[in-house]
Amino acid sequence: MQNVLLWLFYITSFYAFIPGLISRLFGFRVFRRGKKEEQAFALTFDDGPDPVYTPQLLDLLQRFDAKATFFVVGVNAEKHPAILRRIHDEGHLIGIHNYVHKSNWFMRPATVRKQILCTEQIIREVTGDRAAYYRPPWGIVNLFDFAKSNGRRIVLWSSMFGDWRVRTGVDRLTRRMLQKLRGGEIMLLHDCGRTLGANADAPQNMLVALERVLIEAGRRGLRSVRIDELAGGAVEMNATHSEGWFKKVIVRSWLLYERAFHTLFRLEPANPQEPMLHFRRRKYKGQPVDFADGVSLVKGDDVLELHFDNERLYQIGSTAKTPMHVAIQMIRSVEKQLPDLAARLAADSQLEKVKAVYGVSMINRGAEKLGFMVRDLPSGLFASSSKLYLRLLLSVIHPSGQERLKRRSDVLVPKLIVMPVSVLTGRFLKNDSVGSGMTLNDHPLPEHPEEMGMGTASAQTVNSSTSTIA
């Protein structure tokens, strides 16, 4: 049961939770707001086209010379090609909202891709244009939405108003929209009320409120424009304006997530006073590993699964001045914890059957210097998802993450690291007052310390919650 729970936690985190968090909260690889100093905002409409309300909406937009973006559901567009053609002919932008209104969290990557391609084909056949913008239903993205964009830009929003519910009412909806009426805003509205959780008549209230908003927008000198026009300078703005707070907020969120992981799976620190390494006892589930003494680690053996304390690792990375400084601190910190781990193994009778300590990490050369064996992960879902996920987070957290990935993509790969208990206790178990059997001078730094996988805070910040082999 625990293994099932563990896998559910991993799959949910890798595939849905973390991608959704960093896109919705931090705007990673999505467009969700333009420049506030713009004299333009974007009206976006989801779930249509609708045979009753979309034509009324188009009439309203035409009266005010307003342009908008329609994220259409493929099955609706297929039923109403004349309305889709009118949207295009009147100068509005058409984007994709899947073929059916279903969350990407509950579909396989191949299914999501099929939904997008099918909707794009419908749009192309009717309008002759390719759909370059995509909004997943409910704004929910999965891991592969980032990796397989195929040139399409994911668009979310900066404000929504509950216009899909009739009980919101015209007056309240108007107030909410006027409060957000400003330059750079991306407003989420709906021209169809036939999706899950919506009221069929709700778009009628939206149309009345929108007319009031467009009148006020004209008074303020604000224009309603298409997403592609609003997005013109957004990338530059996001890159220059958000780097400092972006990194702080996303790291803080990741550390909160890690604490939840540690609590859920009852990880113990090797040294409670100075937690760097955490562990838990479990049965080994991976492929056999042969040790130098002729002993093999096989499925069912007791092992200690290692996890790094990302908060401590982030502190090291954020205070270090050079990659060499990072590497030295990392080696010393890990080396200092291994004697504590060896002592825990020697003193705890419940751990006497543990055969090895292991984990999955971006550490490679550095780990070998400490006595670990390094092995490639067997190909499969876990290996590929871990690799993609770790690189995704590295590109978010590290200020030059994309450059690092291009320059040293062969090094930034998660690997299995294993150390037999006999090696751990033989090299690191303290004897009386002698201290550890190794010092930093016993294992010199690699020629390129940044290639250890420990050379930046981000490389370790993304380590902890993937340090499991199931």
Coordinates of C-alpha atoms in Angstrom, one line a residue:
M1 CA 0.0 0.0 0.0
Q2 CA 2.9 2.4 0.8
N3 CA 4.5 1.7 -2.5
V4 CA 1.2 2.5 -4.3
L5 CA 0.9 5.7 -2.3
L6 CA 4.5 6.6 -3.1
W7 CA 4.0 6.1 -6.8
L8 CA 0.7 8.1 -6.8
F9 CA 2.6 10.9 -5.1
Y10 CA 5.4 10.9 -7.6
I11 CA 3.1 10.6 -10.6
T12 CA 0.9 13.4 -9.4
S13 CA 3.8 15.6 -8.6
F14 CA 5.8 15.0 -11.8
Y15 CA 2.9 15.0 -14.2
A16 CA 0.5 17.6 -12.7
F17 CA 1.1 19.3 -9.4
I18 CA 4.5 20.9 -9.9
P19 CA 3.9 21.9 -13.5
G20 CA 0.5 23.4 -12.6
L21 CA 2.1 25.2 -9.6
I22 CA 4.9 26.9 -11.5
S23 CA 2.7 27.8 -14.4
R24 CA -0.3 29.2 -12.5
L25 CA 1.7 31.0 -9.7
F26 CA 4.9 31.9 -11.5
G27 CA 4.0 32.1 -15.2
F28 CA 6.7 29.6 -16.3
R29 CA 6.5 29.1 -20.0
V30 CA 3.0 30.5 -20.3
F31 CA 1.7 33.9 -21.1
R32 CA -0.6 35.3 -18.5
R33 CA -0.2 39.1 -18.4
G34 CA 1.0 41.9 -20.6
K35 CA 2.7 45.2 -19.7
K36 CA 0.7 47.2 -17.2
E37 CA 1.7 50.4 -18.9
E38 CA 0.0 49.3 -22.1
Q39 CA -3.1 51.1 -23.2
A40 CA -4.6 47.7 -24.2
F41 CA -6.1 44.6 -22.5
A42 CA -7.1 41.3 -23.9
L43 CA -10.6 39.7 -23.8
T44 CA -10.4 35.9 -24.1
F45 CA -13.4 33.6 -24.4
D46 CA -13.4 29.9 -23.7
D47 CA -15.6 26.9 -24.5
G48 CA -17.4 28.1 -27.6
P49 CA -18.4 28.6 -30.3
D50 CA -22.0 28.6 -29.1
P51 CA -24.9 29.0 -31.6
V52 CA -26.8 31.3 -29.3
Y53 CA -24.3 33.5 -27.5
T54 CA -21.2 33.7 -29.8
P55 CA -23.1 35.5 -32.6
Q56 CA -24.4 38.0 -30.0
L57 CA -20.9 38.5 -28.6
L58 CA -19.5 39.1 -32.1
D59 CA -22.1 41.7 -32.7
L60 CA -21.2 43.4 -29.4
L61 CA -17.4 43.4 -30.2
Q62 CA -18.1 44.8 -33.7
R63 CA -20.1 47.7 -32.2
F64 CA -17.1 48.7 -30.1
D65 CA -14.4 47.9 -32.7
A66 CA -12.9 45.5 -30.1
K67 CA -10.8 42.5 -30.9
A68 CA -10.7 39.3 -28.9
T69 CA -9.2 35.8 -28.7
F70 CA -11.5 32.7 -28.8
F71 CA -10.2 29.5 -27.4
V72 CA -12.6 27.0 -29.0
V73 CA -13.5 23.5 -28.0
G74 CA -13.0 21.4 -31.1
V75 CA -16.3 19.5 -30.9
N76 CA -18.2 22.8 -30.8
A77 CA -16.1 24.3 -33.6
E78 CA -16.8 21.2 -35.7
K79 CA -20.6 21.6 -35.2
H80 CA -20.6 25.3 -36.0
P81 CA -18.1 26.0 -38.7
A82 CA -20.0 29.1 -39.9
I83 CA -19.6 30.8 -36.6
L84 CA -15.9 29.8 -36.5
R85 CA -15.4 31.4 -39.9
R86 CA -17.2 34.5 -38.8
I87 CA -14.8 34.8 -35.8
H88 CA -11.9 34.7 -38.2
D89 CA -13.3 36.9 -40.9
E90 CA -14.0 39.7 -38.3
G91 CA -10.4 39.8 -37.3
H92 CA -10.4 37.9 -34.0
L93 CA -7.8 35.3 -33.0
I94 CA -8.7 31.7 -32.7
G95 CA -6.9 29.4 -30.2
I96 CA -7.2 25.8 -29.1
H97 CA -9.1 24.6 -26.0
N98 CA -8.8 20.8 -26.6
Y99 CA -11.3 18.8 -28.7
V100 CA -13.4 18.1 -25.6
H101 CA -13.4 20.1 -22.4
K102 CA -11.4 17.7 -20.3
S103 CA -8.5 18.3 -17.9
N104 CA -5.0 17.5 -19.1
W105 CA -4.3 16.0 -15.7
F106 CA -6.5 13.1 -16.6
M107 CA -5.2 12.4 -20.1
R108 CA -2.1 10.7 -21.3
P109 CA 0.3 12.9 -23.3
A110 CA -0.6 11.2 -26.5
T111 CA -4.3 11.8 -25.8
V112 CA -3.7 15.5 -25.2
R113 CA -1.7 15.8 -28.4
K114 CA -4.5 14.1 -30.3
Q115 CA -7.0 16.6 -28.8
I116 CA -4.9 19.5 -29.9
L117 CA -4.1 18.3 -33.4
C118 CA -7.8 17.4 -34.0
T119 CA -8.9 20.9 -33.0
E120 CA -6.2 22.5 -35.0
Q121 CA -7.2 20.6 -38.1
I122 CA -10.8 21.8 -37.7
I123 CA -9.6 25.4 -37.4
R124 CA -7.3 25.1 -40.4
E125 CA -9.9 23.6 -42.6
V126 CA -12.4 26.4 -41.8
T127 CA -10.1 29.4 -41.7
G128 CA -7.0 28.4 -43.6
D129 CA -4.8 29.5 -40.6
R130 CA -2.8 27.5 -38.1
A131 CA -3.7 28.0 -34.4
A132 CA -0.6 29.2 -32.6
Y133 CA -2.1 29.7 -29.1
Y134 CA -3.4 27.1 -26.7
R135 CA -5.3 27.3 -23.4
P136 CA -5.7 24.0 -21.6
P137 CA -9.2 23.5 -20.0
W138 CA -9.2 25.1 -16.5
G139 CA -5.7 26.3 -17.2
I140 CA -4.3 23.0 -16.0
V141 CA -1.1 21.9 -17.6
N142 CA 0.9 18.7 -17.2
L143 CA 4.6 18.1 -17.6
F144 CA 4.4 17.3 -21.3
D145 CA 2.5 20.5 -22.1
F146 CA 5.8 22.3 -21.4
A147 CA 8.0 19.8 -23.3
K148 CA 5.9 19.3 -26.4
S149 CA 4.5 22.7 -27.3
N150 CA 5.2 22.3 -31.0
G151 CA 5.6 26.0 -31.4
R152 CA 2.3 26.8 -29.7
R153 CA 2.2 29.3 -26.9
I154 CA 0.3 28.4 -23.8
V155 CA -2.0 31.3 -22.7
L156 CA -3.5 31.5 -19.2
W157 CA -5.1 34.7 -17.7
S158 CA -4.5 37.4 -15.1
S159 CA -8.2 37.7 -14.0
M160 CA -11.4 35.7 -14.1
F161 CA -14.7 36.6 -12.7
G162 CA -17.0 33.6 -12.2
D163 CA -19.0 34.5 -15.3
W164 CA -19.9 30.9 -15.8
R165 CA -22.3 31.0 -12.9
V166 CA -25.7 32.7 -13.2
R167 CA -25.8 33.5 -9.4
T168 CA -22.8 35.9 -9.9
G169 CA -25.3 38.3 -11.4
V170 CA -24.8 41.2 -13.9
D171 CA -23.9 43.9 -11.3
R172 CA -21.4 41.9 -9.4
L173 CA -19.8 40.6 -12.6
T174 CA -19.6 44.2 -13.9
R175 CA -17.9 45.4 -10.6
R176 CA -15.4 42.5 -10.8
M177 CA -14.5 43.3 -14.4
L178 CA -14.1 47.0 -13.8
Q179 CA -11.8 46.4 -10.9
K180 CA -9.4 44.6 -13.3
L181 CA -9.9 46.9 -16.3
R182 CA -6.3 48.1 -16.9
G183 CA -3.4 47.8 -19.3
G184 CA -1.9 44.4 -19.8
E185 CA -4.8 42.5 -18.3
I186 CA -5.9 39.1 -19.8
M187 CA -9.6 38.6 -18.9
L188 CA -11.0 35.1 -18.9
L189 CA -14.7 35.0 -20.0
H190 CA -17.0 32.3 -21.5
D191 CA -19.2 32.5 -24.5
C192 CA -20.7 29.0 -23.8
G193 CA -22.3 27.7 -20.7
R194 CA -22.6 24.0 -21.6
T195 CA -19.4 22.7 -19.9
L196 CA -19.1 21.0 -16.5
G197 CA -19.9 23.3 -13.6
A198 CA -21.3 26.1 -15.8
N199 CA -24.8 27.4 -16.2
A200 CA -26.3 27.3 -19.6
D201 CA -27.7 30.9 -19.4
A202 CA -24.7 32.4 -17.7
P203 CA -23.3 34.0 -21.0
Q204 CA -26.3 36.3 -21.1
N205 CA -25.1 38.0 -17.9
M206 CA -21.6 38.2 -19.3
L207 CA -22.8 40.0 -22.5
V208 CA -24.6 42.7 -20.4
A209 CA -21.6 43.2 -18.1
L210 CA -19.1 43.2 -21.0
E211 CA -21.0 46.0 -22.7
R212 CA -20.7 48.2 -19.6
V213 CA -17.0 47.4 -19.4
L214 CA -16.4 48.3 -23.0
I215 CA -18.1 51.6 -22.6
E216 CA -15.8 52.4 -19.6
A217 CA -12.8 51.2 -21.5
G218 CA -13.5 53.7 -24.2
R219 CA -13.8 56.4 -21.6
R220 CA -10.4 55.5 -20.2
G221 CA -8.8 55.2 -23.6
L222 CA -8.2 51.5 -23.3
R223 CA -8.4 49.1 -26.3
S224 CA -9.4 45.5 -26.4
V225 CA -6.8 43.6 -28.5
R226 CA -5.9 40.1 -29.5
I227 CA -3.5 38.0 -27.5
D228 CA -0.9 38.0 -30.2
E229 CA -0.8 41.8 -30.1
L230 CA -0.7 42.0 -26.3
A231 CA 2.1 39.4 -26.2
G232 CA 4.5 41.4 -28.3
G233 CA 6.6 42.7 -25.4
A234 CA 5.6 40.3 -22.7
V235 CA 8.6 38.0 -22.9
E236 CA 11.1 40.7 -22.5
M237 CA 9.1 42.1 -19.5
N238 CA 9.0 38.8 -17.8
A239 CA 12.7 38.2 -18.2
T240 CA 13.8 41.5 -16.8
H241 CA 11.1 42.2 -14.2
S242 CA 10.6 39.0 -12.4
E243 CA 14.0 37.3 -12.1
G244 CA 14.7 38.2 -8.4
W245 CA 11.3 37.6 -6.8
F246 CA 10.6 34.7 -9.2
K247 CA 13.5 32.7 -8.0
K248 CA 12.7 33.3 -4.3
V249 CA 9.1 32.5 -4.5
I250 CA 9.5 29.3 -6.6
V251 CA 12.3 28.0 -4.3
R252 CA 10.2 28.7 -1.3
S253 CA 7.2 26.9 -2.8
W254 CA 9.5 23.9 -3.7
L255 CA 10.8 23.7 -0.2
L256 CA 7.3 23.6 1.3
Y257 CA 6.5 20.8 -1.1
E258 CA 9.6 19.0 0.0
R259 CA 8.6 19.3 3.7
A260 CA 5.2 17.7 2.8
F261 CA 7.1 14.9 1.1
H262 CA 9.4 14.3 4.1
T263 CA 6.4 14.2 6.5
L264 CA 4.3 11.9 4.3
F265 CA 7.0 9.3 3.9
R266 CA 8.5 9.7 7.4
L267 CA 12.1 10.5 6.4
E268 CA 14.6 10.6 9.3
P269 CA 17.7 12.9 9.4
A270 CA 21.1 11.3 9.8
N271 CA 21.9 14.1 12.3
P272 CA 18.8 15.9 13.7
Q273 CA 21.0 18.8 14.9
E274 CA 22.4 19.4 11.4
P275 CA 20.1 17.8 8.9
M276 CA 21.7 17.3 5.5
L277 CA 21.0 13.7 4.6
H278 CA 17.6 12.1 5.3
F279 CA 16.8 8.4 4.9
R280 CA 14.1 5.8 5.2
R281 CA 14.3 2.0 5.3
R282 CA 12.5 0.1 2.5
K283 CA 12.8 -2.9 0.3
Y284 CA 14.9 -2.5 -2.8
K285 CA 12.8 -2.7 -6.0
G286 CA 15.4 -2.0 -8.7
Q287 CA 17.6 -4.1 -10.9
P288 CA 20.5 -6.1 -9.3
V289 CA 23.7 -4.3 -8.5
D290 CA 27.0 -6.2 -8.1
F291 CA 29.4 -4.9 -5.4
A292 CA 33.2 -5.3 -5.5
D293 CA 33.2 -7.9 -2.7
G294 CA 31.1 -10.3 -4.7
V295 CA 27.9 -9.5 -2.9
S296 CA 24.9 -8.3 -5.0
L297 CA 22.0 -6.0 -4.1
V298 CA 18.8 -7.7 -5.4
K299 CA 15.1 -7.0 -5.3
G300 CA 13.7 -7.5 -1.8
D301 CA 16.9 -6.5 0.1
D302 CA 16.7 -4.0 2.9
V303 CA 18.2 -0.6 1.9
L304 CA 18.3 2.9 3.2
E305 CA 16.9 5.3 0.6
L306 CA 18.7 8.7 0.8
H307 CA 17.3 12.2 0.3
F308 CA 19.1 15.5 0.5
D309 CA 17.9 18.4 2.5
N310 CA 17.2 20.9 -0.2
E311 CA 16.9 23.9 2.1
R312 CA 20.5 23.4 3.3
L313 CA 21.7 22.7 -0.3
Y314 CA 20.0 25.9 -1.5
Q315 CA 21.7 27.9 1.3
I316 CA 25.1 26.5 0.2
G317 CA 24.5 27.4 -3.4
S318 CA 23.1 30.9 -2.7
T319 CA 26.0 31.9 -0.5
A320 CA 28.9 30.4 -2.5
K321 CA 30.9 32.7 -4.7
T322 CA 32.2 30.2 -7.3
P323 CA 31.4 26.7 -8.5
M324 CA 34.6 25.5 -6.8
H325 CA 33.4 27.0 -3.5
V326 CA 30.1 25.2 -4.0
A327 CA 31.8 21.9 -4.7
I328 CA 34.0 22.1 -1.7
Q329 CA 31.1 22.9 0.6
M330 CA 29.0 20.1 -0.8
I331 CA 31.7 17.5 -0.4
R332 CA 32.4 18.6 3.2
S333 CA 28.7 18.7 4.1
V334 CA 27.9 15.2 2.7
E335 CA 31.2 13.8 4.1
K336 CA 30.3 15.1 7.5
Q337 CA 26.9 13.4 7.4
L338 CA 28.1 10.0 6.3
P339 CA 29.7 9.1 9.7
D340 CA 26.4 10.0 11.4
L341 CA 24.6 7.7 9.0
A342 CA 27.1 4.9 9.6
A343 CA 26.6 5.4 13.4
R344 CA 22.8 5.2 13.0
L345 CA 23.2 1.9 11.1
A346 CA 25.6 0.4 13.7
A347 CA 23.5 1.5 16.7
D348 CA 20.0 0.6 15.5
S349 CA 19.2 -3.1 15.7
Q350 CA 16.2 -2.6 13.4
L351 CA 18.7 -1.6 10.6
E352 CA 21.1 -4.5 11.0
K353 CA 19.8 -6.2 7.8
V354 CA 20.2 -3.1 5.6
K355 CA 22.6 -4.1 2.8
A356 CA 23.2 -0.7 1.1
V357 CA 22.3 3.0 1.0
Y358 CA 21.1 4.4 -2.3
G359 CA 19.2 7.1 -4.0
V360 CA 18.7 8.8 -7.4
S361 CA 20.6 12.0 -7.9
M362 CA 22.3 14.3 -10.3
I363 CA 25.5 13.7 -8.4
N364 CA 27.9 11.6 -10.5
R365 CA 31.7 12.1 -10.2
G366 CA 31.4 13.6 -6.7
A367 CA 29.5 10.6 -5.5
E368 CA 32.2 8.2 -6.6
K369 CA 34.8 10.2 -4.6
L370 CA 32.7 9.6 -1.5
G371 CA 32.6 5.8 -2.1
F372 CA 29.3 5.5 -4.0
M373 CA 28.9 3.4 -7.1
V374 CA 27.2 5.3 -9.9
R375 CA 24.9 3.5 -12.4
D376 CA 22.6 4.6 -15.2
L377 CA 18.9 4.3 -14.4
P378 CA 17.3 1.5 -16.4
S379 CA 15.3 2.9 -19.3
G380 CA 11.6 3.3 -18.6
L381 CA 9.0 5.7 -17.3
F382 CA 10.8 6.6 -14.1
A383 CA 14.1 7.4 -15.8
S384 CA 12.6 9.5 -18.6
S385 CA 10.2 11.4 -16.3
S386 CA 12.9 12.0 -13.7
K387 CA 15.2 13.4 -16.4
L388 CA 12.6 15.6 -17.9
Y389 CA 11.4 16.8 -14.6
L390 CA 14.8 17.6 -13.1
R391 CA 15.7 19.6 -16.2
L392 CA 12.5 21.4 -16.1
L393 CA 13.1 22.6 -12.6
L394 CA 16.7 23.4 -13.3
S395 CA 15.7 25.7 -16.1
V396 CA 13.3 27.5 -13.7
I397 CA 15.4 27.8 -10.6
H398 CA 18.9 28.3 -12.0
P399 CA 19.3 31.8 -13.6
S400 CA 21.2 30.3 -16.5
G401 CA 19.5 27.0 -16.4
Q402 CA 18.7 26.8 -20.2
E403 CA 22.3 27.6 -21.0
R404 CA 23.6 25.0 -18.6
L405 CA 21.3 22.4 -20.2
K406 CA 22.6 23.1 -23.6
R407 CA 26.2 23.3 -22.6
R408 CA 26.4 20.2 -20.3
S409 CA 23.3 18.2 -21.0
D410 CA 25.3 15.0 -20.9
V411 CA 26.2 15.6 -17.2
L412 CA 22.9 16.8 -15.9
V413 CA 21.3 13.4 -15.8
P414 CA 19.8 11.6 -12.8
K415 CA 21.7 8.4 -11.9
L416 CA 21.4 5.7 -9.4
I417 CA 24.0 6.0 -6.6
V418 CA 24.7 3.0 -4.3
M419 CA 27.1 2.3 -1.4
P420 CA 27.3 -1.1 0.4
V421 CA 26.9 -0.8 4.1
S422 CA 30.3 -2.5 4.5
V423 CA 31.9 0.4 2.6
L424 CA 29.9 3.0 4.5
T425 CA 30.9 1.6 7.9
G426 CA 34.4 0.7 6.9
R427 CA 35.2 4.2 5.6
F428 CA 33.1 6.5 7.8
L429 CA 32.2 4.8 11.1
K430 CA 34.0 6.6 13.9
N431 CA 36.2 4.6 16.3
D432 CA 36.4 6.1 19.7
S433 CA 38.0 9.6 19.2
V434 CA 39.8 8.9 16.0
G435 CA 37.0 10.4 13.9
S436 CA 36.1 9.7 10.3
G437 CA 38.3 7.4 8.3
M438 CA 38.4 9.9 5.4
T439 CA 39.2 13.6 4.9
L440 CA 38.6 15.9 2.1
N441 CA 42.3 15.4 1.0
D442 CA 41.6 11.7 0.5
H443 CA 39.4 12.4 -2.5
P444 CA 40.4 15.4 -4.5
L445 CA 37.9 17.5 -6.4
P446 CA 37.1 16.5 -10.0
E447 CA 38.7 18.5 -12.7
H448 CA 35.4 20.3 -13.4
P449 CA 33.5 20.7 -10.1
E450 CA 30.4 21.9 -11.7
E451 CA 30.1 18.6 -13.4
M452 CA 29.5 16.9 -10.1
G453 CA 25.8 17.7 -10.3
M454 CA 26.4 19.6 -7.1
G455 CA 27.9 22.8 -8.6
T456 CA 24.7 24.9 -8.3
A457 CA 21.9 25.2 -5.9
S458 CA 19.4 24.3 -8.5
A459 CA 21.0 21.0 -9.3
Q460 CA 20.4 19.9 -5.8
T461 CA 17.2 21.8 -5.2
V462 CA 15.5 19.5 -7.7
N463 CA 17.0 16.4 -6.2
S464 CA 15.2 15.4 -3.1
S465 CA 11.8 14.3 -4.1
T466 CA 13.1 12.1 -7.0
S467 CA 15.6 10.2 -4.9
T468 CA 13.5 7.0 -5.0
I469 CA 13.7 3.9 -7.1
A470 CA 10.4 2.0 -7.1

